[in-house]
Amino acid sequence: MASKEDLYQQFVEKAQLVSAKVSSIANEDDALEYVINLCGEKEACQLLASGCEADLSDKAEALCDAKQKKVIAAPGLKADLYKKLSAQAKKAGFDCIESGMRDHLAGIDIGFTFAEYGIADTGTLMLDCPGEELRLATMVSEFHVCVLPKSKIKANSYAVEKMMLTRMKKTPDYLAFITGASRTADIERVLALGVHGPLELHILILED
Amino acid sequence: MQKAHNLKEYREELRETLDNDFLRTTLDNFAIAYRAGRANAFKDMDVRGLIKEIADSKDAAAQDAEALYQEFKKNAEAAGIHVHFAKDGDEANRIITKIAKDADCKKIVKSKSMTAEETLLNHDLEDAGLEVTETDLGEWIIQMRHEGPSHMVMPAIHLSRYQVGDLFSEVTGTKQDTDIDKLVKVARRELRQKYVEADMGITGANFAVAETGGIGLVTNEGNARLVSTLPRVHVALMGIDKLLPTLHDALRIIKVLPRNATGQQITSYVTWITGANECLAAEDGKKEIHYVVLDNGRSELIKDPLFSQVNRCVRCGACANVCPVYRLVGGHKMGHIYIGAIGLILTYFFHGKDKAKNLVQNCINCEACKDVCAGGIDLPRLIKEIHARIQDEDGHPLPSMLLGKVLKNRKLFHTLLRTAKWGQKPVAEKDGFIRHLPMIFSKEHSFRALPTIAETPFRDWWQKNRPVVENPKYRVALFSGCVQDFVYPEQMKAAVDVFAANDVAMEFPEQQSCCGLPVQMMGETKASRDVAAQNLRAFEPEAYDYIITLCASCAAHLKHNYPKLVMDKPSLKLRADAFAAKVIDYSSFVNDVLKVKAEGFTKSGEKATYHAPCHLCRGLDVHEAPRELIEKSGMEYVECAEEEVCCGFGGTFSMKFPELSAELLKKKLDNVESTGAGVLLTDCPGCIMQLRGGLKNRGSKVKVKHIAEAMASNRK
Ligand code: SF4
Ligand code: SF4
């Protein structure tokens, strides 16, 4: 059997292959700091770089205009952690939300989540998101930042099969494998990230 | 979509696409990049084993489809999902339209679903006054262009960024850039508001898992997650072929599907939906979910002993990715709605004979699709079988019927060949080529010179010159095939020379005839059976250690098809099995059985490159032996680009589609010439005919030889 360290190495290598940005963190506070910094550094609306100056149809423009402030969404976070994040976000001048994602469909800056498991052989995150808020946070965010406890990295999808089945049988359920950012190669087979979902996926591996 | 009424119209359509430089370049680049990407994605994996497991599990699922459906339905319903069964496409569309009406939906967002393409769902929904938006980028593009997909995984692969830029300018009412990244962002933002407005989302399903009553969706863009999350109603349309007993079966397919489709280890998203999950846009906070399970001929198909394997298809599109014909003409011409090799088959079953009858003839039988298929489906065989079925229903065209009749009668056939030798006299050149093409060939055939019939056929030479081998190590029978017997007997003689020198005693059974592959290719199943029986009777398999043929196509046909062809005749079947077990190709015999050594040959150091015949490298899985022999026979082997890609001969294919054959040949010869080698070696007389004729036509100095000839002439 592969050691914990081997699995971790393999996970990092595979996730980076699909352009995920992987970092190690020592504790949950590090994760909050990472999110706040990232939100501060990123352009107000990441799409600016590659789309906002381009004119859109009126309806699409209107939706974009609905967004005024940088937003971090962290639905499903543990209460104490959310409180900390929210306070830090406020200090930095960002909105922090844990619900009401449907009011932010134009996009939010950062979706902050915790993964249930990591799958080493493909660099995949397994996220169970039966709740709509969490699901949307991972989809309409421009950057998705996800914490993965190191101990939760499993060798391959067969190794998470049992866990998946347990969840699936507690219906209703909505479970996802996420590997890298949203991507397409539909125009001339040229890879472009962020077609519908996040433009970037940041994985923070938590030593535990 | 396939519109041509007859082969002539179809050929005209093909000619037009051949002129589309953008398409050709894109598909060329794709074919080459794909091969490398796939190999890399499967590195260190037991691909064959995995494909076998998938085939077995899908076969079992097909046998159990009814029970699986019941279990799936029960579990899904228990979790609050509505499950519907639709016997055909119209019924599926009616059910979905009714769901939309009942739930008072107006706007629909869709995530890519081949099944919905199959039923032409959008048309019916739009006719019912619903607004439908495809959200998969490629699908959205072709939807706005009112086209069908040209690839299963990359539906808009036929379009350039400029065409997309123009289209988006139209859609947004403002001039758009042609930078792909920007175009993608425009789509992202335009489509985002479509999700917001939609009250119904439609997806397909890659898996319908009976044990959970849930579905699995595989996407890269993530649109399936939005489509199944934002609107208050979700409909998933899936064929019964998507039913699997367990989650494990699905996880196994995921190991192969993305790797085979695009060379990715896994797609960005795999989404598992079980039960009517939370939806904050719905009054009761719960999403209304419907599964529409479609039959549309599938249950008939899985009862068919031969065609049931079609159920194994996971829609990875790989069979198109490797198809040399698809690479030339693209999906709009190599399919109707489903494209590529599987498209030719599914078109017949889902869209009817008329749509399929021209398409199925456009397969060169190179077996590249079979080799790559995630479900291990014998696609070329099924394509040929459909061709035969259509001919049985519609009547057989005169040429194929005549050929069938002639081949069934060996004496007549051989007499004709001998007579042809006299007939060709006025047009025969000394160099072994025919000067002008006979009148029966049109101008399109002039891309290669054709060989003349040999002065003395091998069988006549043999009678006078058969070598006596004292103390033989092996006893073998030679199967010459018609081309080497009557056109290139020198190849057989070269083999005889090497065999005799290595203490191999040989027989040449007189009653043997053409292997029958040409008539099989033309859909003349009956004739192909008769010819097989004739050859089986001509050989006494017990009397030899091996049955050797220097023709890769004959070898593969004798080995793999004979036992199938005589399946219904028990006594002959036994003989065919024994016969097939002893069939071996020249290179494998000389390299692996005789184990000839380099010491036996003069080292000329001459540069030689190699063309791998389809039926040798894929048909018989022989790869190393010929290359090792080139080195052993004293030459320097230089690898040629795309060595295992078809040369475009395909027997009767090159007669039916000369333009396509010419293009495939051109690519092959360009690759050959750029190796700088003076000699091109191969081990199939059909390929030799094609390659030599093409090189002669372009005035090339490269000599084409059978490996046996190179070995005989360098033998010390
Ligand atoms: S056998 Fe070759 S030509 Fe025919 S469909 Fe398959 S890949 Fe295409
Ligand atoms: S037939 Fe095989 S290769 Fe073609 S799409 Fe289906 S599974 Fe893939």
CSV table of C-alpha atoms in Angstrom, one decimal, chain B residues 22-230:
chain,number,residue,atom,x,y,z
B,22,PHE,CA,-9.6,24.3,-42.4
B,23,LEU,CA,-11.4,21.1,-41.6
B,24,ARG,CA,-8.7,18.9,-43.0
B,25,THR,CA,-5.9,20.7,-41.1
B,26,THR,CA,-7.9,20.7,-37.8
B,27,LEU,CA,-8.7,17.0,-38.1
B,28,ASP,CA,-5.1,16.1,-39.0
B,29,ASN,CA,-3.7,18.0,-36.1
B,30,PHE,CA,-6.3,16.5,-33.9
B,31,ALA,CA,-5.6,12.9,-35.0
B,32,ILE,CA,-1.9,13.3,-34.3
B,33,ALA,CA,-2.3,15.0,-31.0
B,34,TYR,CA,-5.0,12.6,-29.9
B,35,ARG,CA,-2.8,9.5,-30.4
B,36,ALA,CA,0.0,10.9,-28.3
B,37,GLY,CA,-2.5,12.2,-25.7
B,38,ARG,CA,-4.3,8.9,-25.4
B,39,ALA,CA,-1.1,6.9,-25.1
B,40,ASN,CA,0.1,9.2,-22.4
B,41,ALA,CA,-3.1,9.1,-20.5
B,42,PHE,CA,-3.1,5.3,-20.4
B,43,LYS,CA,0.6,5.0,-19.6
B,44,ASP,CA,1.3,2.1,-17.2
B,45,MET,CA,-2.3,1.0,-17.2
B,46,ASP,CA,-3.7,-2.4,-18.4
B,47,VAL,CA,-5.9,-0.9,-21.1
B,48,ARG,CA,-6.8,-4.2,-22.7
B,49,GLY,CA,-7.8,-5.7,-19.3
B,50,LEU,CA,-9.9,-2.7,-18.4
B,51,ILE,CA,-11.7,-2.7,-21.8
B,52,LYS,CA,-12.4,-6.3,-21.4
B,53,GLU,CA,-13.9,-5.7,-17.9
B,54,ILE,CA,-16.1,-2.9,-19.3
B,55,ALA,CA,-17.2,-5.1,-22.2
B,56,ASP,CA,-18.1,-7.9,-19.8
B,57,SER,CA,-20.0,-5.7,-17.4
B,58,LYS,CA,-21.9,-3.9,-20.2
B,59,ASP,CA,-22.7,-7.2,-21.8
B,60,ALA,CA,-24.1,-8.5,-18.5
B,61,ALA,CA,-26.1,-5.2,-18.1
B,62,ALA,CA,-27.5,-5.6,-21.6
B,63,GLN,CA,-28.7,-9.1,-20.8
B,64,ASP,CA,-30.3,-7.8,-17.6
B,65,ALA,CA,-31.6,-4.5,-19.0
B,66,GLU,CA,-35.2,-5.1,-18.0
B,67,ALA,CA,-34.4,-6.0,-14.4
B,68,LEU,CA,-31.9,-3.2,-14.1
B,69,TYR,CA,-34.5,-0.7,-15.3
B,70,GLN,CA,-37.0,-1.9,-12.7
B,71,GLU,CA,-34.4,-1.7,-9.9
B,72,PHE,CA,-33.3,1.8,-11.1
B,73,LYS,CA,-36.9,3.0,-11.3
B,74,LYS,CA,-37.8,1.6,-7.9
B,75,ASN,CA,-34.8,3.3,-6.2
B,76,ALA,CA,-35.2,6.5,-8.1
B,77,GLU,CA,-38.9,6.8,-7.2
B,78,ALA,CA,-38.2,6.0,-3.6
B,79,ALA,CA,-36.0,9.0,-3.6
B,80,GLY,CA,-38.7,11.2,-5.1
B,81,ILE,CA,-37.8,11.1,-8.8
B,82,HIS,CA,-40.4,10.5,-11.6
B,83,VAL,CA,-39.3,7.8,-14.0
B,84,HIS,CA,-40.7,7.5,-17.5
B,85,PHE,CA,-40.1,4.9,-20.2
B,86,ALA,CA,-40.2,5.9,-23.9
B,87,LYS,CA,-40.3,3.3,-26.6
B,88,ASP,CA,-39.1,5.7,-29.3
B,89,GLY,CA,-37.8,9.2,-29.8
B,90,ASP,CA,-41.2,10.7,-30.5
B,91,GLU,CA,-42.6,9.4,-27.3
B,92,ALA,CA,-39.6,10.7,-25.3
B,93,ASN,CA,-40.1,14.1,-26.8
B,94,ARG,CA,-43.8,14.0,-26.1
B,95,ILE,CA,-43.1,13.1,-22.4
B,96,ILE,CA,-40.6,15.9,-22.0
B,97,THR,CA,-42.8,18.4,-23.7
B,98,LYS,CA,-45.7,17.4,-21.4
B,99,ILE,CA,-43.4,17.7,-18.3
B,100,ALA,CA,-42.6,21.2,-19.4
B,101,LYS,CA,-46.2,22.2,-19.9
B,102,ASP,CA,-47.4,20.6,-16.7
B,103,ALA,CA,-44.8,22.4,-14.7
B,104,ASP,CA,-45.5,25.6,-16.5
B,105,CYS,CA,-42.0,26.0,-17.9
B,106,LYS,CA,-41.1,28.5,-20.6
B,107,LYS,CA,-37.4,28.5,-20.9
B,108,ILE,CA,-35.1,25.5,-21.0
B,109,VAL,CA,-31.4,25.2,-20.6
B,110,LYS,CA,-29.8,22.0,-21.9
B,111,SER,CA,-26.5,20.4,-21.2
B,112,LYS,CA,-25.1,18.2,-24.0
B,113,SER,CA,-26.9,15.0,-24.6
B,114,MET,CA,-26.4,12.8,-27.6
B,115,THR,CA,-29.6,11.0,-26.8
B,116,ALA,CA,-31.5,14.3,-27.2
B,117,GLU,CA,-29.8,14.8,-30.6
B,118,GLU,CA,-30.9,11.3,-31.5
B,119,THR,CA,-34.6,12.1,-30.8
B,120,LEU,CA,-34.3,15.7,-32.3
B,121,LEU,CA,-35.7,16.9,-29.0
B,122,ASN,CA,-35.1,20.6,-29.6
B,123,HIS,CA,-37.3,20.7,-32.6
B,124,ASP,CA,-40.3,19.3,-30.7
B,125,LEU,CA,-39.7,21.5,-27.7
B,126,GLU,CA,-39.5,24.6,-29.9
B,127,ASP,CA,-42.6,23.6,-31.9
B,128,ALA,CA,-44.3,23.5,-28.5
B,129,GLY,CA,-43.3,27.1,-28.0
B,130,LEU,CA,-40.5,26.5,-25.5
B,131,GLU,CA,-37.2,28.4,-25.7
B,132,VAL,CA,-34.3,26.0,-25.6
B,133,THR,CA,-30.7,27.0,-25.1
B,134,GLU,CA,-27.8,24.6,-25.4
B,135,THR,CA,-25.2,25.5,-22.8
B,136,ASP,CA,-22.3,23.3,-23.8
B,137,LEU,CA,-20.1,25.7,-25.7
B,138,GLY,CA,-19.8,23.6,-28.8
B,139,GLU,CA,-23.5,22.7,-28.8
B,140,TRP,CA,-24.5,26.3,-28.3
B,141,ILE,CA,-22.4,27.3,-31.3
B,142,ILE,CA,-23.9,24.7,-33.6
B,143,GLN,CA,-27.4,25.3,-32.3
B,144,MET,CA,-27.1,28.9,-33.3
B,145,ARG,CA,-25.7,27.8,-36.7
B,146,HIS,CA,-28.6,25.3,-37.1
B,147,GLU,CA,-26.1,22.4,-37.6
B,148,GLY,CA,-25.7,19.0,-36.1
B,149,PRO,CA,-22.6,18.0,-34.2
B,150,SER,CA,-19.6,16.9,-36.2
B,151,HIS,CA,-17.9,15.1,-33.3
B,152,MET,CA,-19.4,13.3,-30.3
B,153,VAL,CA,-17.2,15.0,-27.8
B,154,MET,CA,-16.2,18.2,-29.7
B,155,PRO,CA,-19.4,19.0,-31.6
B,156,ALA,CA,-18.0,22.2,-33.2
B,157,ILE,CA,-14.6,20.9,-34.2
B,158,HIS,CA,-15.3,21.8,-37.8
B,159,LEU,CA,-15.5,25.5,-37.1
B,160,SER,CA,-12.7,28.1,-36.8
B,161,ARG,CA,-12.4,30.9,-34.3
B,162,TYR,CA,-13.3,33.3,-37.1
B,163,GLN,CA,-16.6,31.6,-37.7
B,164,VAL,CA,-17.3,31.6,-34.0
B,165,GLY,CA,-16.3,35.2,-33.7
B,166,ASP,CA,-18.7,36.2,-36.5
B,167,LEU,CA,-21.4,34.2,-34.9
B,168,PHE,CA,-21.0,35.8,-31.5
B,169,SER,CA,-20.9,39.2,-33.1
B,170,GLU,CA,-24.3,38.5,-34.5
B,171,VAL,CA,-25.6,37.1,-31.2
B,172,THR,CA,-24.5,40.0,-29.0
B,173,GLY,CA,-25.1,42.6,-31.6
B,174,THR,CA,-21.6,43.9,-31.2
B,175,LYS,CA,-18.3,43.1,-32.9
B,176,GLN,CA,-16.4,40.3,-31.1
B,177,ASP,CA,-12.8,39.5,-31.1
B,178,THR,CA,-11.5,36.2,-32.5
B,179,ASP,CA,-9.3,35.5,-29.4
B,180,ILE,CA,-10.5,32.2,-28.2
B,181,ASP,CA,-10.2,33.0,-24.5
B,182,LYS,CA,-12.3,36.1,-25.0
B,183,LEU,CA,-14.9,34.2,-27.0
B,184,VAL,CA,-15.2,31.7,-24.3
B,185,LYS,CA,-15.8,34.4,-21.7
B,186,VAL,CA,-18.5,36.0,-23.9
B,187,ALA,CA,-20.2,32.6,-24.0
B,188,ARG,CA,-19.9,32.3,-20.2
B,189,ARG,CA,-21.6,35.6,-19.6
B,190,GLU,CA,-24.2,35.2,-22.2
B,191,LEU,CA,-25.1,31.8,-21.1
B,192,ARG,CA,-25.1,32.7,-17.4
B,193,GLN,CA,-28.3,34.7,-17.8
B,194,LYS,CA,-29.9,31.8,-19.6
B,195,TYR,CA,-29.4,29.7,-16.5
B,196,VAL,CA,-30.9,32.4,-14.4
B,197,GLU,CA,-34.0,32.7,-16.5
B,198,ALA,CA,-34.6,29.0,-17.2
B,199,ASP,CA,-37.3,27.0,-15.3
B,200,MET,CA,-36.3,23.7,-16.7
B,201,GLY,CA,-33.0,22.0,-17.2
B,202,ILE,CA,-32.4,19.0,-19.5
B,203,THR,CA,-29.3,16.8,-19.3
B,204,GLY,CA,-28.4,13.4,-20.6
B,205,ALA,CA,-26.8,10.8,-18.3
B,206,ASN,CA,-23.6,8.9,-18.7
B,207,PHE,CA,-24.6,6.4,-16.2
B,208,ALA,CA,-27.9,5.2,-14.7
B,209,VAL,CA,-26.9,3.3,-11.6
B,210,ALA,CA,-29.5,0.7,-10.6
B,211,GLU,CA,-28.3,0.2,-7.1
B,212,THR,CA,-28.7,3.8,-6.2
B,213,GLY,CA,-31.4,5.0,-8.6
B,214,GLY,CA,-29.1,7.8,-9.4
B,215,ILE,CA,-27.3,9.2,-12.5
B,216,GLY,CA,-23.8,10.2,-13.2
B,217,LEU,CA,-22.8,13.0,-15.5
B,218,VAL,CA,-19.4,13.6,-17.0
B,219,THR,CA,-18.5,17.1,-18.1
B,220,ASN,CA,-15.6,19.4,-18.4
B,221,GLU,CA,-17.4,22.7,-18.6
B,222,GLY,CA,-19.5,22.2,-15.5
B,223,ASN,CA,-22.7,23.2,-17.3
B,224,ALA,CA,-24.4,20.0,-16.3
B,225,ARG,CA,-24.1,21.0,-12.7
B,226,LEU,CA,-25.7,24.4,-13.4
B,227,VAL,CA,-28.4,23.0,-15.6
B,228,SER,CA,-29.3,20.4,-13.0
B,229,THR,CA,-29.1,22.9,-10.1
B,230,LEU,CA,-30.6,26.3,-11.1
